[in-house]
Coordinates of C-alpha atoms and ligand atoms in Angstrom, one line a residue:
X1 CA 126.6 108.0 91.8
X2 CA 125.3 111.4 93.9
X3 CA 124.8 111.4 97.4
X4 CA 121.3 111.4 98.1
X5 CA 120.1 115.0 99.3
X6 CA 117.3 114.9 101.0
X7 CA 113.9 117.5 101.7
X8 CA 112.0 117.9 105.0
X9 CA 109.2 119.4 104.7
X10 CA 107.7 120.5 108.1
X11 CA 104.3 122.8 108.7
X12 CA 103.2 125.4 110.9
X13 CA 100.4 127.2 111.8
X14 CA 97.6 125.3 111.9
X15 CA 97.4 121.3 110.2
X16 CA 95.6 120.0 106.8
X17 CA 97.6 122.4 105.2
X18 CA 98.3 119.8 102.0
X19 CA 102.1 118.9 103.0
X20 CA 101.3 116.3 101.2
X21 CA 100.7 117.6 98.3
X22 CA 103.5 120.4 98.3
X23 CA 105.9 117.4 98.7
X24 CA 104.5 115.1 96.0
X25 CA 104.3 118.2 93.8
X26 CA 107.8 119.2 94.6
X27 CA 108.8 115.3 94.1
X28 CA 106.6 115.4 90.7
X29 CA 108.6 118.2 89.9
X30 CA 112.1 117.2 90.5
X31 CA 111.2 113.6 89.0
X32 CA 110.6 115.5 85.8
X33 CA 113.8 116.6 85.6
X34 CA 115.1 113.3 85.8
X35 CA 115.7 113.2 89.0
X36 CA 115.1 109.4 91.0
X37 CA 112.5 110.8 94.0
X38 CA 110.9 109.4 96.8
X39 CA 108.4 110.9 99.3
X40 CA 108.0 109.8 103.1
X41 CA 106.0 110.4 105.6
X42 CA 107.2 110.4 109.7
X43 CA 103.9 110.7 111.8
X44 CA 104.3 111.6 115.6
X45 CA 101.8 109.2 116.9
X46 CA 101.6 106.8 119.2
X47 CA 99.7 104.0 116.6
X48 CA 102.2 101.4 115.2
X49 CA 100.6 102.4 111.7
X50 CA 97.4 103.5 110.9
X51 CA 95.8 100.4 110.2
X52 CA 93.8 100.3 113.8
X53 CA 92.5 104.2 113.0
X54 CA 89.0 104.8 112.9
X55 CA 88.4 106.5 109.2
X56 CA 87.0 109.8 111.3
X57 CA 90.0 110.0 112.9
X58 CA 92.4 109.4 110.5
X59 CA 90.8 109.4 106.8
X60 CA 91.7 106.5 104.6
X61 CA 94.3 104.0 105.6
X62 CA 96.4 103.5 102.5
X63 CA 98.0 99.9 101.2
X64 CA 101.0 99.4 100.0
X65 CA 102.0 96.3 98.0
X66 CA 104.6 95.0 100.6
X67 CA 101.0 95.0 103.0
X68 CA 102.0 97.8 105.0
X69 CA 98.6 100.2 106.0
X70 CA 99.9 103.7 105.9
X71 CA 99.1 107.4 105.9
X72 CA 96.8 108.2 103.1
X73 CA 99.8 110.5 101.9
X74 CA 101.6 107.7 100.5
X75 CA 98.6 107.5 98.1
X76 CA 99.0 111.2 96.9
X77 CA 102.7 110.4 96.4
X78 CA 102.0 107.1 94.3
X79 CA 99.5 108.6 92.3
X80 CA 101.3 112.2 92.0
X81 CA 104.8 109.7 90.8
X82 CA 103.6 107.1 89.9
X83 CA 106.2 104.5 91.4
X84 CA 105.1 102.4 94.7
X85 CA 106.1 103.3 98.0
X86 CA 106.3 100.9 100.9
X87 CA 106.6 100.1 104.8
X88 CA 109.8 102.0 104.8
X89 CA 107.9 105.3 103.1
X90 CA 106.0 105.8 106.6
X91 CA 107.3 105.6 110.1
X92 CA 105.0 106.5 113.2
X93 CA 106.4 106.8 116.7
X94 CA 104.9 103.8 117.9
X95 CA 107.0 101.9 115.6
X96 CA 110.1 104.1 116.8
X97 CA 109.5 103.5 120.2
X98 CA 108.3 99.9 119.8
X99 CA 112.0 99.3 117.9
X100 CA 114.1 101.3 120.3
X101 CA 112.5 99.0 123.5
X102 CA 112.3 95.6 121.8
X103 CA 116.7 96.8 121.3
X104 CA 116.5 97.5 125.0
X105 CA 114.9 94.3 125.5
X106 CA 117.3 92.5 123.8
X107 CA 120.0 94.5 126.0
X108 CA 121.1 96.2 122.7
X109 CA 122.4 99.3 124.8
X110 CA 124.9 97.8 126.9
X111 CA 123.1 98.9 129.9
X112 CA 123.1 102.7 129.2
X113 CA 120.2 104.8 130.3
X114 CA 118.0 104.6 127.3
X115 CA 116.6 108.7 126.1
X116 CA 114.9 110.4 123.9
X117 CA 118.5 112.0 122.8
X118 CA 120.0 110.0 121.4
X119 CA 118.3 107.0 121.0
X120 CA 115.3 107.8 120.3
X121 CA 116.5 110.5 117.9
X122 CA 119.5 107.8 116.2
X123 CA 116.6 105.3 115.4
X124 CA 114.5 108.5 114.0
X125 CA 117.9 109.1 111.9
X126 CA 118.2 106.2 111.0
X127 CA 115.1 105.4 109.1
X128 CA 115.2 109.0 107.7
X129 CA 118.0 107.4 105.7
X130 CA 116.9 104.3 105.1
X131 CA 115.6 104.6 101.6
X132 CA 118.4 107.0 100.8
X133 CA 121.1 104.8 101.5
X134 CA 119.7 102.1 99.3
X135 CA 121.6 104.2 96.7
X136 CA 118.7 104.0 94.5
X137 CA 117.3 107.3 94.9
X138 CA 118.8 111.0 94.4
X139 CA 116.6 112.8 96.5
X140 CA 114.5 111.8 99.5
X141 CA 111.7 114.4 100.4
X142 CA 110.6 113.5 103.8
X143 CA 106.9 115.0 104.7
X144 CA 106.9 115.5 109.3
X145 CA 103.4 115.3 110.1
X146 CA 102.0 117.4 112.7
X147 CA 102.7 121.0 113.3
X148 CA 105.9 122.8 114.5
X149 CA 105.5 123.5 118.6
X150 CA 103.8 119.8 119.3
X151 CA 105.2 118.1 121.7
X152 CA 105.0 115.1 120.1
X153 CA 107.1 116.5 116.7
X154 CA 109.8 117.8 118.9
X155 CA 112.4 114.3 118.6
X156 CA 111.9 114.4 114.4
X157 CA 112.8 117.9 114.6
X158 CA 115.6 117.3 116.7
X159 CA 116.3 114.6 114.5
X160 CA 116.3 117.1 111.3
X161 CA 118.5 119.1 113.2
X162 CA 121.1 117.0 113.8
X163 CA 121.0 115.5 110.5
X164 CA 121.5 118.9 108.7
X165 CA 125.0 119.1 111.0
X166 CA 126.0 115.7 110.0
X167 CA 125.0 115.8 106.7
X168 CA 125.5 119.7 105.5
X169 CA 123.4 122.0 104.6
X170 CA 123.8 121.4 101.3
X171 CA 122.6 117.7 101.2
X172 CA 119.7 118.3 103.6
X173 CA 116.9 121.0 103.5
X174 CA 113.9 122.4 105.3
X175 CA 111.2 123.6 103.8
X176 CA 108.5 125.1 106.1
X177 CA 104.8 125.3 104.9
X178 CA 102.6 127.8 106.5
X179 CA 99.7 129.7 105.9
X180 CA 98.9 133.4 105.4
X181 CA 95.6 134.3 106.6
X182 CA 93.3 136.8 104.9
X183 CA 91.5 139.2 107.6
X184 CA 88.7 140.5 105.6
X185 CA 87.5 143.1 108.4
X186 CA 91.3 144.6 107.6
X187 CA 91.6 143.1 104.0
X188 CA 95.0 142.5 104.4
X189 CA 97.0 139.0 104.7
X190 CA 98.9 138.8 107.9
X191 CA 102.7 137.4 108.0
X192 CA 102.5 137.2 111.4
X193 CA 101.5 133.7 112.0
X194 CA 104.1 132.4 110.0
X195 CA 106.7 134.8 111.8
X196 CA 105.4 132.7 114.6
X197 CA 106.2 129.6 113.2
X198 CA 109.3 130.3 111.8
X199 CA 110.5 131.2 115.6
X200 CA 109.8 128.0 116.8
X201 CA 111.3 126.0 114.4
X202 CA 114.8 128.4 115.3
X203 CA 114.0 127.8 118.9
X204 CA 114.4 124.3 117.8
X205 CA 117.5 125.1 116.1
X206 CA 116.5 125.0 112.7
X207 CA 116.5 128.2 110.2
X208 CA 113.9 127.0 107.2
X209 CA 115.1 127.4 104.3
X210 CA 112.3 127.5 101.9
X211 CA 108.9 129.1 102.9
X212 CA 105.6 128.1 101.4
X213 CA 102.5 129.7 102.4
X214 CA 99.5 128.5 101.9
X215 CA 97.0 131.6 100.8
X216 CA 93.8 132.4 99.2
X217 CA 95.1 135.7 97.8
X218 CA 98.2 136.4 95.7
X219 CA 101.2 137.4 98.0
X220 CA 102.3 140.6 96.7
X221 CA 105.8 141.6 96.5
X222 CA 106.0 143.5 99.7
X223 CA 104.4 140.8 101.6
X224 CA 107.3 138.6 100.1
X225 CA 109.6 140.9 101.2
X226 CA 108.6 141.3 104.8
X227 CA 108.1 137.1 105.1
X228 CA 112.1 136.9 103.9
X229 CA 113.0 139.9 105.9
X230 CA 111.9 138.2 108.7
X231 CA 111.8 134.7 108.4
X232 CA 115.6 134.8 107.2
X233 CA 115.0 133.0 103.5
X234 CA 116.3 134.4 100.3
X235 CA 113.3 136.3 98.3
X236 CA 113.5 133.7 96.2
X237 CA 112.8 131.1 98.5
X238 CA 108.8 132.7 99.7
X239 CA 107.0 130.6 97.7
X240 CA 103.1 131.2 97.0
X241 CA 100.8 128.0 97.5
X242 CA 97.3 129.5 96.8
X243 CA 94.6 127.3 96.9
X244 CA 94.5 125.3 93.3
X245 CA 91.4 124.1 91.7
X246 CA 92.1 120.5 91.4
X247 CA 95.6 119.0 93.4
X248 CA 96.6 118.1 90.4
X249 CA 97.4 121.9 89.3
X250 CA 99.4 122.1 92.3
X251 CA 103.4 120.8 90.5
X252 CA 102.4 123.6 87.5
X253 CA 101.6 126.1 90.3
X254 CA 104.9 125.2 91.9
X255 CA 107.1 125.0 88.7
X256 CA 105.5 128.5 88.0
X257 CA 106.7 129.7 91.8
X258 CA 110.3 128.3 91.1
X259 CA 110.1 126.2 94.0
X260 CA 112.3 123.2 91.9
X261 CA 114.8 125.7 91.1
X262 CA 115.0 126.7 94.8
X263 CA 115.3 123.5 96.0
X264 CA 118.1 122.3 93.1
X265 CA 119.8 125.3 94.0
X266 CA 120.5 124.9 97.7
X267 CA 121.0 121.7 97.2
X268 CA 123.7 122.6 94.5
X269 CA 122.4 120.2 92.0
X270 CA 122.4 121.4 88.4
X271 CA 119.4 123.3 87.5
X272 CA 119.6 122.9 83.5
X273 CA 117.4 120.5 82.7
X274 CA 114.1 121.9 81.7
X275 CA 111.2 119.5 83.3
X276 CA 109.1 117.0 81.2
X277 CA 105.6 117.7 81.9
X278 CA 103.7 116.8 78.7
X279 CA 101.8 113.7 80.1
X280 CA 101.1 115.8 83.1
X281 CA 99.3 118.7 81.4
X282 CA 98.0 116.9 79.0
X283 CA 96.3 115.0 81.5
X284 CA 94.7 118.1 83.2
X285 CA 93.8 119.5 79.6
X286 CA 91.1 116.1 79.7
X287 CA 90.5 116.6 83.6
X288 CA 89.4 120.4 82.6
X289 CA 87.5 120.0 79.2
X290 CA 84.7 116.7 80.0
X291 CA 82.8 116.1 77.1
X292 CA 80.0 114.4 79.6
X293 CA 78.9 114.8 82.9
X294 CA 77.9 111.6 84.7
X295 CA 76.7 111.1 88.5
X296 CA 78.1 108.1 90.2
X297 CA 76.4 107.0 93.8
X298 CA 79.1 106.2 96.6
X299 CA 78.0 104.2 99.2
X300 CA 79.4 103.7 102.4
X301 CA 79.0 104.5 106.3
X302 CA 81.7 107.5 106.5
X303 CA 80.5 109.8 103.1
X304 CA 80.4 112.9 105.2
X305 CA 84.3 112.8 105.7
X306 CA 85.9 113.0 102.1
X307 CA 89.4 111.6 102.9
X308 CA 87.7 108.2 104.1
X309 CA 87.5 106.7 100.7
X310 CA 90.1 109.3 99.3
X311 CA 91.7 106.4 96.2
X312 CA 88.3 106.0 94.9
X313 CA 87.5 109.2 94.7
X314 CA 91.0 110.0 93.2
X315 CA 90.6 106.8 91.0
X316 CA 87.5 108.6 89.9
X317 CA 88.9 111.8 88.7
X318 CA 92.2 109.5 87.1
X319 CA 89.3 107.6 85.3
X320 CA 87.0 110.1 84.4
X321 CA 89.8 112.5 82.5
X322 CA 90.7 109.4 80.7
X323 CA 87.3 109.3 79.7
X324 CA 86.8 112.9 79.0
X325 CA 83.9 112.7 81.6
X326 CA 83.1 114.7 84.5
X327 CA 82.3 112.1 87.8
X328 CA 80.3 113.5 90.2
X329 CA 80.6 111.0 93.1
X330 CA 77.5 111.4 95.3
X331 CA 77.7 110.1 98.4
X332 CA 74.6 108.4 99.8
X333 CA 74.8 106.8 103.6
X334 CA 74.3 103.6 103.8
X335 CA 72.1 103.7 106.5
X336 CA 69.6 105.6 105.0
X337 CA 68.7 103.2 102.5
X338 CA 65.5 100.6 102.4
X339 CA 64.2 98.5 100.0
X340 CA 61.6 100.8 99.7
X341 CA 63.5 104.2 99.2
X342 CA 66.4 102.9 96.8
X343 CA 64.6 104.1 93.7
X344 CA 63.5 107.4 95.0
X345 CA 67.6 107.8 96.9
X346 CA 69.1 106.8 93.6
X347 CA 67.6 108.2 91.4
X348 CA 69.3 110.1 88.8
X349 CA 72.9 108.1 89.4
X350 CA 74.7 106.2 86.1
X351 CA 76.6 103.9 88.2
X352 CA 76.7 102.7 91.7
X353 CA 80.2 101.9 93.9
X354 CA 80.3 100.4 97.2
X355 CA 82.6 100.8 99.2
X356 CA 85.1 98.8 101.3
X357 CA 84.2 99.0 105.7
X358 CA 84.4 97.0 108.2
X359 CA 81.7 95.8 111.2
X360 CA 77.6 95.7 110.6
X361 CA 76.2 99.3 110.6
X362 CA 74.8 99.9 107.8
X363 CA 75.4 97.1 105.8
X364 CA 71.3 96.4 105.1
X365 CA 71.3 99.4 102.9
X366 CA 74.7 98.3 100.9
X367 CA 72.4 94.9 99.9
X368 CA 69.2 96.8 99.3
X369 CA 71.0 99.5 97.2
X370 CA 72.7 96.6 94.9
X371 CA 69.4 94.4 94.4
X372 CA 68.1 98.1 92.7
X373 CA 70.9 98.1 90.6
X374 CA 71.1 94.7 90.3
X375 CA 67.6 94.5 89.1
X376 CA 67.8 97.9 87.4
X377 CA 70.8 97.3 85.1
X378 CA 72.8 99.9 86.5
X379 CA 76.1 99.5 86.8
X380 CA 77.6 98.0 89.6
X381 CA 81.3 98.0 91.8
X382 CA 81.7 96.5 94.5
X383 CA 84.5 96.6 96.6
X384 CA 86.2 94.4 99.6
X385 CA 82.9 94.5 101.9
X386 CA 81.4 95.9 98.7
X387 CA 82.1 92.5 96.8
X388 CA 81.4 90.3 100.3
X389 CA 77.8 92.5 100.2
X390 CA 76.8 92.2 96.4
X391 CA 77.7 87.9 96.9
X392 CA 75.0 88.3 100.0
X393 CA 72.4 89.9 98.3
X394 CA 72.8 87.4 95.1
X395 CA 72.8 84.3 97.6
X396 CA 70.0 85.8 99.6
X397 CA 67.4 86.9 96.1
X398 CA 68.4 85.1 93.4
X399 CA 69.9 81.6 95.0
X400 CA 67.0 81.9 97.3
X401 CA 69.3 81.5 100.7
X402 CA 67.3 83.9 102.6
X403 CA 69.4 84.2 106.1
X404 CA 72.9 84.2 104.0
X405 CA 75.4 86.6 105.9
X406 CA 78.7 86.8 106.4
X407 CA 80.2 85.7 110.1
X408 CA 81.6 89.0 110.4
X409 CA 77.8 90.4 110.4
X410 CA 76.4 87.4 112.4
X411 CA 78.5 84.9 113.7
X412 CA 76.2 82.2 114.2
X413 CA 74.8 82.9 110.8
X414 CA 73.6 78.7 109.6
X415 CA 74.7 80.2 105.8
X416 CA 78.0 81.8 105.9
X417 CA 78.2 82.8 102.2
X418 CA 81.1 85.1 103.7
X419 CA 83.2 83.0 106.3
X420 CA 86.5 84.0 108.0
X421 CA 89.6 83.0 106.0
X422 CA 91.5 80.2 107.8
X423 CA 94.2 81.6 108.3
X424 CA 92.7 84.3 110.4
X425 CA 91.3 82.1 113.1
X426 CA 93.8 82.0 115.4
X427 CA 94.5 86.1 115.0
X428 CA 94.0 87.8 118.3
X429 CA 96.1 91.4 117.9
X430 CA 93.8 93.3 115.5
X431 CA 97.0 95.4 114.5
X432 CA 98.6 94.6 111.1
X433 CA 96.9 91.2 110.7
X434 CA 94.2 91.3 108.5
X435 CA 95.4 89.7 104.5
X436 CA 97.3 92.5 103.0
X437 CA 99.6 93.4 100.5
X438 CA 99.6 92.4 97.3
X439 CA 98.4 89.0 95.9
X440 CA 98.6 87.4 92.5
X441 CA 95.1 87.0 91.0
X442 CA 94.2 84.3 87.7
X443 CA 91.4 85.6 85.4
X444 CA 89.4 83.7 83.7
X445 CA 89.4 83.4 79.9
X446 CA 86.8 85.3 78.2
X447 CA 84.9 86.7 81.4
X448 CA 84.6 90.6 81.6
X449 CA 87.5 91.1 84.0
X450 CA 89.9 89.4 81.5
X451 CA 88.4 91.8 78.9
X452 CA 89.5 94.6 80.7
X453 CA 92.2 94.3 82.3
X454 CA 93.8 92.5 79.1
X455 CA 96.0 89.6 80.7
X456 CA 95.4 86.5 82.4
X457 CA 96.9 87.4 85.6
X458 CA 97.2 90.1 87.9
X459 CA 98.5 91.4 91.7
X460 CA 96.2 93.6 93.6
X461 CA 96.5 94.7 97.1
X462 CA 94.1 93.3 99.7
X463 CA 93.1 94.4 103.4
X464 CA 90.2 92.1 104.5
X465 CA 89.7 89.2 107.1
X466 CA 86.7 87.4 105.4
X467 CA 86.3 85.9 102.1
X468 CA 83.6 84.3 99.7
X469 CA 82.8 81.1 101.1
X470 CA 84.0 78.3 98.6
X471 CA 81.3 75.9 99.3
X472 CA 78.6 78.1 98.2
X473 CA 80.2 78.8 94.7
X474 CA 78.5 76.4 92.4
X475 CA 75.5 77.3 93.6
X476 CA 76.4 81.2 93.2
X477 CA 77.5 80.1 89.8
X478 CA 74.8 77.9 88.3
X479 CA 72.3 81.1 89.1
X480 CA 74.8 83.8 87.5
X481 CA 77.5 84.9 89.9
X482 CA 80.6 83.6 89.1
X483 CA 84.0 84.1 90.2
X484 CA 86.3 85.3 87.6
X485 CA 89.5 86.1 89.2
X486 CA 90.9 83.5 91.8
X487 CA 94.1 83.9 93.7
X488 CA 95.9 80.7 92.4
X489 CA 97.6 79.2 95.3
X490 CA 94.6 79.3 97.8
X491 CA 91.6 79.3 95.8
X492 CA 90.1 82.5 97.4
X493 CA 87.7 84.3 95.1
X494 CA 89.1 87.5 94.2
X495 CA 87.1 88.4 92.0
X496 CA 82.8 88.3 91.0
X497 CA 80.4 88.9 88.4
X498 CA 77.3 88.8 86.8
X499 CA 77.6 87.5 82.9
X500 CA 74.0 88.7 81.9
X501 CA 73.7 92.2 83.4
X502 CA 75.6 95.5 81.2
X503 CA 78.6 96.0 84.4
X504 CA 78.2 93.9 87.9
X505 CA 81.3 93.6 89.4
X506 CA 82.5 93.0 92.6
X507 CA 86.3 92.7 93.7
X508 CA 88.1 91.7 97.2
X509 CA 91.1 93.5 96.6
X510 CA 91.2 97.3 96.3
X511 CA 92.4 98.7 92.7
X512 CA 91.9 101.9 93.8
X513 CA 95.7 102.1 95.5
X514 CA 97.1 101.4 92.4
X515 CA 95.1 104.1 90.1
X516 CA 97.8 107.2 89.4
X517 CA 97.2 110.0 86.9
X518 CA 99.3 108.3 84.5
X519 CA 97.9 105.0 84.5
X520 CA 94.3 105.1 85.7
X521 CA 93.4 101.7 86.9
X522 CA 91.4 99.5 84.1
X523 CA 88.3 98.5 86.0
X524 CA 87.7 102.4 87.4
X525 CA 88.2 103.1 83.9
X526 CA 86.1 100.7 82.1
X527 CA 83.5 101.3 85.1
X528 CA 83.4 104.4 83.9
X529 CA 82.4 104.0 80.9
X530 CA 79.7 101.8 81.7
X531 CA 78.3 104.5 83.4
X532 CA 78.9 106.9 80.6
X533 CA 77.3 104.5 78.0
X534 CA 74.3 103.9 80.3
X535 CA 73.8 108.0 81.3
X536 CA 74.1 108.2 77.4
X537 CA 70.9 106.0 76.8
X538 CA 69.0 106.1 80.0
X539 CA 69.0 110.2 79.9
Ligands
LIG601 N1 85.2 93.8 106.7 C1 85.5 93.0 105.5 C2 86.6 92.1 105.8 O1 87.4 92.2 106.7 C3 85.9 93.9 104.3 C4 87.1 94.7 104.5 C5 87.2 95.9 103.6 O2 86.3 96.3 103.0 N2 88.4 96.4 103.5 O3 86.8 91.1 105.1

């Protein structure tokens, strides 16, 4: 068995410049070639994990199936590698710090002085090996959020640095992402910037020693000469990330750029194995050629900030290439719906998702948008509050239970339909406590879930507090909503539906974590369809 090598991939310049996605790419890459990859993800702040992070700050909060709420970059590098990542894949420095004094606590340190250098740094070291020394993997690409220069990146940087002593240069790497601005009044792209960058990662002691920069024009060959010139990386090793129509092009951009071959090289790992992309490129061949175009309505409270519901709308584009069908997501606002303007707002849509959120804004125009589709016979998916709001709506128009709410909306509601689970009644910390993780799920024969997914039992990954209230089920169920998918140790209701309308389902858990371009989830999928069957007879 290989040592592990391991990949840090750092940025500079400004942020959002997709480290993400040159890691997972370069992973996707690498993992074609045989090679066992993982991707992590160190973020400098303060948060434990993101699970307490508003959406607006933060985007999405990712779930993995050991219940851990992460970056949304561990989505991009399940779906880009299809293979789950967990707690381990993402460390903050709230957990850091919270480890290193709960050791100090325990009077761990023998009454030294604890520091930044070198405890702080040792327990960064520490889990930057973690998943490496498991043996199972042959590289480890670890993603350091935040920019070169922050403050707050400077002990993972120190920690790189130390590592690359320890470890050698040719078992650890840096890779340096930055961006090459276009000045149009000049029209010329300017190395400077990344020069910049560059010179504080030495000043940190580390030399990079790949470069990619992020562009909107090709870098030409003297451009690539200058950034090695002067940035100290072979010519080989300037690496052109211009912007990609779909993420997904993003591995064949890379492969095309050589950055695998780099990366194998300095690493001094063979570089004769030609990479397996067939499945890949096949898939983008469906992703670019749609046969249809259909328009699906999102609705949710954060649809003006894109990475909030990032898995659905990745499980969309997973979904709709299996399909051959273009999804246009459109995101309507929640709180702009009425029972009176749901026809005229969606109008035009094949298919209607809502989406998971937590707290009361907006949640009148979740339950007015679903009777309209309800009513309408357009299909319907509902998920987490989505599902807790489409049981609402049933109970409150077709049962007749007019003030049925869910205690998370109104506490003092007289018909909980939605009630607090049990076991969260004595939670006080709102950090990491909500029912998360993955949980085993029995389908019931012969109802539509069963049908799709094809087996009688499933895991999906939850991250809720409240649940369908079991003493309102027969009554759900005697007028038409039933629960098809029950988790088989508790009795929760996992899953909802409506037998007599063409595609109403609603779901607690969230299958959008575990959609990847390889193996689309089956309800996205077979939502999809519905919607491409109904935009095919309702056009
Ligand atoms: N707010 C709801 C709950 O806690 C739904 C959560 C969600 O949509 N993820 O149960």
């Amino acid at each position: 068995m290989p040592k592990t090598k391991y990949v840090f991939v750092t940025g500079g310049v400004t942020s959002s410049l997709g480290k993400g996605i040159i890691s997972a790419s370069l992973a996707n890459l690498l993992q074609a070639r045989g090679l066992k990859t993982t991707i992590q993800k160190f973020d400098p702040y303060i948060n434990v994990d993101p699970g307490t992070l508003n959406p607006y700050e933060h985007g999405e909060c990712f779930v993995t199936d050991d219940g851990a709420e992460t970056d949304l970059d561990l989505g991009h590098y399940e779906r880009f590698l299809n293979v789950r990542t967990s707690q381990a894949n993402n460390v903050t420095t709230g957990r850091i710090y919270q480890t290193v004094i709960r050791k100090e606590r325990r009077g761990e340190f023998l009454g030294k002085t604890v520091q930044v250098i070198p405890h702080i740094t040792n327990e960064i070291k520490e889990r930057m090996q973690l998943l490496g020394s498991s043996g199972e993997y042959d590289v480890v690409i670890t993603e350091i959020g935040g920019t070169v220069g922050d403050i707050e990146s400077l002990p993972y940087i120190e920690a790189v640095r130390q590592l690359r002593w320890e470890l050698g240069r040719e078992n650890c790497i840096v890779i340096h992402l930055t961006l090459v601005p276009y000045l149009s009044a000049a029209a010329e792209l300017k190395t400077k910037p990344t020069q910049h960058s560059v010179k504080t990662l030495m000043e940190s002691g580390i030399n990079a020693d790949v470069l990619v920069c992020r562009t909107e024009h090709e870098l030409s060959d003297d451009i690539r000469n200058k950034l090695a010139l002067f940035c100290n990386v072979k010519r080989e090793a300037v690496i052109q990330s211009i912007d990609a129509e779909t993420i997904y092009d993003v591995p064949l951009l890379m492969l095309e750029e050589g950055l695998d071959s780099v990366v194998l090289n300095l690493l001094a790992l063979p570089d004769n194995i030609k990479p397996d992309l067939e499945n890949w490129k096949a898939f983008l061949t469906r992703l670019k050629n749609p046969k249809q175009h259909i328009r699906i309505g999102l609705v949710g409270k954060y649809v003006e900030l894109q990475d909030s519901y990032k898995s659905i709308l990745e499980a969309f584009i997973h979904a709709g290439a299996a399909n051959e069908v273009k999804v246009e997501v459109v995101s309507v606002h929640s709180e702009d719906l009425t029972p009176e303007n749901c026809a005229e707002n969606l109008k035009g849509l094949h298919g209607l998702l809502v989406a998971p959120g937590f707290g009361s804004r907006g949640i009148e125009g979740k339950i007015s948008a679903i009777r309209y589709v309800r009513e309408n016979n357009i299909p319907f998916f509902g998920i987490c509050l989505g599902m807790q709001m489409a049981v609402i709506e049933f109970a409150r128009n077709v049962v007749g239970i007019k003030d049925a709410n869910s205690i998370e909306m109104e506490a003092q509601t007289l018909n909980p339909v939605i009630s607090l689970m049990d076991e969260q009644k004595e939670v006080e910390n709102k950090g990491g406590t909500m029912r998360l993780g993955a949980w085993d799920c029995a389908l019931s024969p012969g109802s539509r879930a069963q049908k799709i997914y094809q087996k009688d039992a499933i895991s999906e990954r939850h991250r809720h507090r409240y649940e369908l209230n079991n003493t309102y089920l027969e009554q759900l169920n005697s007028h038409g909503l039933k629960a098809t998918g029950v988790n088989p140790e508790t009795g929760l209701a996992e899953i909802v539906e409506i037998d007599s309308h063409p595609w109403f389902i609603g779901v607690q858990y969230h299958p959008e974590y575990k959609s990847t371009v390889l193996t689309p989830h089956p309800l996205f999928l077979a939502f999809v369809q519905a919607c491409s069957q109904y935009a095919k007879t309702n056009n």
